[in-house]
């Protein structure tokens, strides 16, 4: 996950209404924004919720693991008080390997910060990327990566519940399993994939925020 174009917008004078943390998929890679940079599911989610470009801050960074999010992205937004925080990471953790207890502690830091700031925190389930099927890797490594995806999602679910937040099951975004939703690299969603994820997550976010989806 490499190459970072300009951020998908910044914070308004009163601070952002929506903050996005995560990796290159959360950043929106492979879904160009006509206004510059990437749009992605995060930018599309904001549009569904009636949040303007100026009211959203996407602090995501390509290649980020949950450790990177806490170390590098959280300090930049810690003093903000958004209404909605969206976390999209875990793919890099699954591909590289991670310690489950350490990941759980980092997730708790992120959710704890969001709750302290009075925000709704919504995490995106980690999907199974087509990369696992188009890359010549051993069955053992493939199974191990799939297990890591399951383990990371299980921690997202548990931590979400611990902090009184909702975590959508992977089945909620079932169509993301379709290779047609992904770019040729098998690791980034294409515009159709980003649009689909945004539409599904918008309904969940709007329900948590008590707002109507536009």
mmCIF file of C-alpha atoms in Angstrom, residues 26-203:
data_model
loop_
_atom_site.group_PDB
_atom_site.id
_atom_site.type_symbol
_atom_site.label_atom_id
_atom_site.label_comp_id
_atom_site.label_asym_id
_atom_site.label_seq_id
_atom_site.Cartn_x
_atom_site.Cartn_y
_atom_site.Cartn_z
ATOM 1 C CA UNK A 26 -9.463 4.140 4.587
ATOM 2 C CA UNK A 27 -7.582 6.902 2.780
ATOM 3 C CA UNK A 28 -9.507 6.003 -0.373
ATOM 4 C CA UNK A 29 -6.741 4.797 -2.644
ATOM 5 C CA UNK A 30 -7.879 3.917 -6.175
ATOM 6 C CA UNK A 31 -11.044 6.029 -5.880
ATOM 7 C CA UNK A 32 -10.032 9.457 -7.226
ATOM 8 C CA UNK A 33 -11.828 12.562 -6.019
ATOM 9 C CA UNK A 34 -12.588 15.011 -8.873
ATOM 10 C CA UNK A 35 -11.606 17.786 -6.465
ATOM 11 C CA UNK A 36 -8.185 16.198 -5.892
ATOM 12 C CA UNK A 37 -6.777 13.381 -3.834
ATOM 13 C CA UNK A 38 -8.868 10.361 -3.007
ATOM 14 C CA UNK A 39 -12.580 10.131 -2.289
ATOM 15 C CA UNK A 40 -12.937 6.562 -1.036
ATOM 16 C CA UNK A 41 -15.582 5.070 1.205
ATOM 17 C CA UNK A 42 -14.770 7.685 3.847
ATOM 18 C CA UNK A 43 -15.414 10.640 1.562
ATOM 19 C CA UNK A 44 -18.514 8.969 0.173
ATOM 20 C CA UNK A 45 -19.714 8.200 3.704
ATOM 21 C CA UNK A 46 -19.379 11.864 4.606
ATOM 22 C CA UNK A 47 -21.462 12.830 1.575
ATOM 23 C CA UNK A 48 -24.198 10.385 2.588
ATOM 24 C CA UNK A 49 -24.242 11.960 6.056
ATOM 25 C CA UNK A 50 -24.295 15.518 4.747
ATOM 26 C CA UNK A 51 -20.789 16.240 6.046
ATOM 27 C CA UNK A 52 -18.893 18.634 3.809
ATOM 28 C CA UNK A 53 -15.309 18.232 2.625
ATOM 29 C CA UNK A 54 -14.269 20.985 5.035
ATOM 30 C CA UNK A 55 -15.907 19.187 7.965
ATOM 31 C CA UNK A 56 -14.002 15.924 7.469
ATOM 32 C CA UNK A 57 -10.413 15.104 8.345
ATOM 33 C CA UNK A 58 -8.914 11.938 6.902
ATOM 34 C CA UNK A 59 -5.688 11.250 8.787
ATOM 35 C CA UNK A 60 -5.227 7.772 7.273
ATOM 36 C CA UNK A 61 -1.834 6.737 5.959
ATOM 37 C CA UNK A 62 -0.824 3.977 3.497
ATOM 38 C CA UNK A 63 0.622 0.899 5.122
ATOM 39 C CA UNK A 64 -0.611 1.766 8.602
ATOM 40 C CA UNK A 65 -1.200 -0.918 11.203
ATOM 41 C CA UNK A 66 -3.228 -0.301 14.353
ATOM 42 C CA UNK A 67 0.062 0.416 16.126
ATOM 43 C CA UNK A 68 0.851 3.095 13.534
ATOM 44 C CA UNK A 69 -2.618 4.601 13.882
ATOM 45 C CA UNK A 70 -2.196 5.048 17.630
ATOM 46 C CA UNK A 71 1.414 6.231 17.434
ATOM 47 C CA UNK A 72 1.213 8.544 14.409
ATOM 48 C CA UNK A 73 -2.418 9.463 13.695
ATOM 49 C CA UNK A 74 -4.070 9.659 17.099
ATOM 50 C CA UNK A 75 -1.759 12.410 18.452
ATOM 51 C CA UNK A 76 -2.732 14.653 15.512
ATOM 52 C CA UNK A 77 -6.445 14.465 16.340
ATOM 53 C CA UNK A 78 -6.411 13.901 20.097
ATOM 54 C CA UNK A 79 -7.543 17.444 20.940
ATOM 55 C CA UNK A 80 -10.433 17.375 18.473
ATOM 56 C CA UNK A 81 -14.058 16.590 19.321
ATOM 57 C CA UNK A 82 -15.679 15.092 16.210
ATOM 58 C CA UNK A 83 -19.200 13.664 16.204
ATOM 59 C CA UNK A 84 -18.056 10.606 14.264
ATOM 60 C CA UNK A 85 -14.757 8.710 14.233
ATOM 61 C CA UNK A 86 -14.341 5.984 11.629
ATOM 62 C CA UNK A 87 -11.529 3.436 11.899
ATOM 63 C CA UNK A 88 -10.440 1.461 8.872
ATOM 64 C CA UNK A 89 -7.360 -0.635 9.551
ATOM 65 C CA UNK A 90 -6.320 -4.219 10.180
ATOM 66 C CA UNK A 91 -5.460 -5.381 6.674
ATOM 67 C CA UNK A 92 -1.758 -4.651 7.153
ATOM 68 C CA UNK A 93 -1.842 -6.262 10.581
ATOM 69 C CA UNK A 94 -3.305 -9.426 9.062
ATOM 70 C CA UNK A 95 -0.807 -9.535 6.212
ATOM 71 C CA UNK A 96 2.242 -8.901 8.415
ATOM 72 C CA UNK A 97 1.155 -10.576 11.618
ATOM 73 C CA UNK A 98 0.260 -9.064 14.981
ATOM 74 C CA UNK A 99 0.006 -9.859 18.659
ATOM 75 C CA UNK A 100 -3.655 -10.075 19.527
ATOM 76 C CA UNK A 101 -3.348 -8.642 23.047
ATOM 77 C CA UNK A 102 -1.256 -5.710 21.823
ATOM 78 C CA UNK A 103 -3.755 -4.957 19.048
ATOM 79 C CA UNK A 104 -6.598 -5.080 21.571
ATOM 80 C CA UNK A 105 -4.834 -2.526 23.781
ATOM 81 C CA UNK A 106 -4.332 -0.166 20.854
ATOM 82 C CA UNK A 107 -7.945 -0.509 19.790
ATOM 83 C CA UNK A 108 -9.032 0.260 23.341
ATOM 84 C CA UNK A 109 -6.937 3.435 23.237
ATOM 85 C CA UNK A 110 -8.670 4.546 20.048
ATOM 86 C CA UNK A 111 -12.175 3.761 21.233
ATOM 87 C CA UNK A 112 -11.433 5.237 24.644
ATOM 88 C CA UNK A 113 -10.320 8.502 23.085
ATOM 89 C CA UNK A 114 -13.427 8.654 20.939
ATOM 90 C CA UNK A 115 -15.738 8.036 23.854
ATOM 91 C CA UNK A 116 -13.943 10.642 25.982
ATOM 92 C CA UNK A 117 -14.487 13.178 23.196
ATOM 93 C CA UNK A 118 -18.187 12.310 22.995
ATOM 94 C CA UNK A 119 -17.892 10.774 19.519
ATOM 95 C CA UNK A 120 -19.526 7.772 17.909
ATOM 96 C CA UNK A 121 -16.730 5.382 16.914
ATOM 97 C CA UNK A 122 -17.416 3.076 13.983
ATOM 98 C CA UNK A 123 -14.900 0.465 12.818
ATOM 99 C CA UNK A 124 -14.986 -1.084 9.364
ATOM 100 C CA UNK A 125 -14.699 -4.908 9.255
ATOM 101 C CA UNK A 126 -11.487 -6.184 7.676
ATOM 102 C CA UNK A 127 -12.431 -7.980 4.423
ATOM 103 C CA UNK A 128 -10.741 -10.969 2.838
ATOM 104 C CA UNK A 129 -8.781 -9.425 -0.059
ATOM 105 C CA UNK A 130 -8.603 -11.064 -3.518
ATOM 106 C CA UNK A 131 -4.824 -10.690 -3.156
ATOM 107 C CA UNK A 132 -4.846 -13.998 -1.304
ATOM 108 C CA UNK A 133 -6.170 -15.740 -4.417
ATOM 109 C CA UNK A 134 -4.144 -13.983 -7.107
ATOM 110 C CA UNK A 135 -0.768 -14.131 -5.367
ATOM 111 C CA UNK A 136 1.191 -17.400 -5.452
ATOM 112 C CA UNK A 137 1.430 -18.056 -1.711
ATOM 113 C CA UNK A 138 1.270 -21.306 0.199
ATOM 114 C CA UNK A 139 -1.995 -22.635 1.551
ATOM 115 C CA UNK A 140 -0.508 -22.414 5.034
ATOM 116 C CA UNK A 141 0.236 -18.708 4.694
ATOM 117 C CA UNK A 142 -3.177 -18.082 3.153
ATOM 118 C CA UNK A 143 -4.956 -19.858 5.994
ATOM 119 C CA UNK A 144 -2.843 -18.031 8.557
ATOM 120 C CA UNK A 145 -3.731 -14.657 7.017
ATOM 121 C CA UNK A 146 -7.432 -15.531 6.922
ATOM 122 C CA UNK A 147 -7.208 -16.507 10.581
ATOM 123 C CA UNK A 148 -5.559 -13.187 11.403
ATOM 124 C CA UNK A 149 -8.376 -11.343 9.636
ATOM 125 C CA UNK A 150 -10.859 -13.291 11.749
ATOM 126 C CA UNK A 151 -8.895 -12.547 14.930
ATOM 127 C CA UNK A 152 -8.607 -8.824 14.198
ATOM 128 C CA UNK A 153 -12.320 -8.555 13.463
ATOM 129 C CA UNK A 154 -13.049 -10.445 16.680
ATOM 130 C CA UNK A 155 -11.036 -7.850 18.629
ATOM 131 C CA UNK A 156 -12.806 -5.014 16.827
ATOM 132 C CA UNK A 157 -16.125 -6.562 17.786
ATOM 133 C CA UNK A 158 -15.135 -7.112 21.408
ATOM 134 C CA UNK A 159 -13.625 -3.664 21.936
ATOM 135 C CA UNK A 160 -16.583 -2.010 20.203
ATOM 136 C CA UNK A 161 -18.949 -3.747 22.601
ATOM 137 C CA UNK A 162 -16.750 -2.908 25.604
ATOM 138 C CA UNK A 163 -17.074 0.777 24.749
ATOM 139 C CA UNK A 164 -20.770 0.632 23.927
ATOM 140 C CA UNK A 165 -20.296 0.994 20.181
ATOM 141 C CA UNK A 166 -21.750 -1.104 17.370
ATOM 142 C CA UNK A 167 -19.522 -3.233 15.156
ATOM 143 C CA UNK A 168 -20.968 -4.436 11.844
ATOM 144 C CA UNK A 169 -20.464 -8.107 11.032
ATOM 145 C CA UNK A 170 -18.535 -8.896 7.869
ATOM 146 C CA UNK A 171 -21.794 -10.219 6.421
ATOM 147 C CA UNK A 172 -23.111 -6.645 6.602
ATOM 148 C CA UNK A 173 -20.821 -5.816 3.697
ATOM 149 C CA UNK A 174 -21.061 -9.266 2.091
ATOM 150 C CA UNK A 175 -20.766 -8.006 -1.491
ATOM 151 C CA UNK A 176 -17.241 -6.801 -0.793
ATOM 152 C CA UNK A 177 -16.210 -10.451 -1.270
ATOM 153 C CA UNK A 178 -16.876 -10.003 -5.005
ATOM 154 C CA UNK A 179 -13.542 -9.488 -6.855
ATOM 155 C CA UNK A 180 -15.392 -6.975 -9.069
ATOM 156 C CA UNK A 181 -15.341 -4.608 -6.072
ATOM 157 C CA UNK A 182 -11.535 -4.535 -6.014
ATOM 158 C CA UNK A 183 -8.722 -3.000 -8.018
ATOM 159 C CA UNK A 184 -6.383 -5.174 -10.055
ATOM 160 C CA UNK A 185 -3.859 -5.309 -7.204
ATOM 161 C CA UNK A 186 -6.329 -7.260 -5.089
ATOM 162 C CA UNK A 187 -5.662 -5.161 -1.990
ATOM 163 C CA UNK A 188 -7.513 -1.889 -2.653
ATOM 164 C CA UNK A 189 -11.192 -1.369 -3.359
ATOM 165 C CA UNK A 190 -12.112 0.196 -6.689
ATOM 166 C CA UNK A 191 -14.686 3.037 -6.956
ATOM 167 C CA UNK A 192 -17.586 0.551 -7.010
ATOM 168 C CA UNK A 193 -16.255 -1.128 -3.892
ATOM 169 C CA UNK A 194 -15.772 2.159 -2.065
ATOM 170 C CA UNK A 195 -19.270 3.268 -3.059
ATOM 171 C CA UNK A 196 -20.806 0.017 -1.806
ATOM 172 C CA UNK A 197 -19.010 0.125 1.563
ATOM 173 C CA UNK A 198 -19.948 3.777 2.041
ATOM 174 C CA UNK A 199 -23.634 3.116 1.332
ATOM 175 C CA UNK A 200 -23.818 0.255 3.829
ATOM 176 C CA UNK A 201 -21.844 2.048 6.535
ATOM 177 C CA UNK A 202 -23.864 5.242 6.075
ATOM 178 C CA UNK A 203 -26.997 3.514 7.279
#
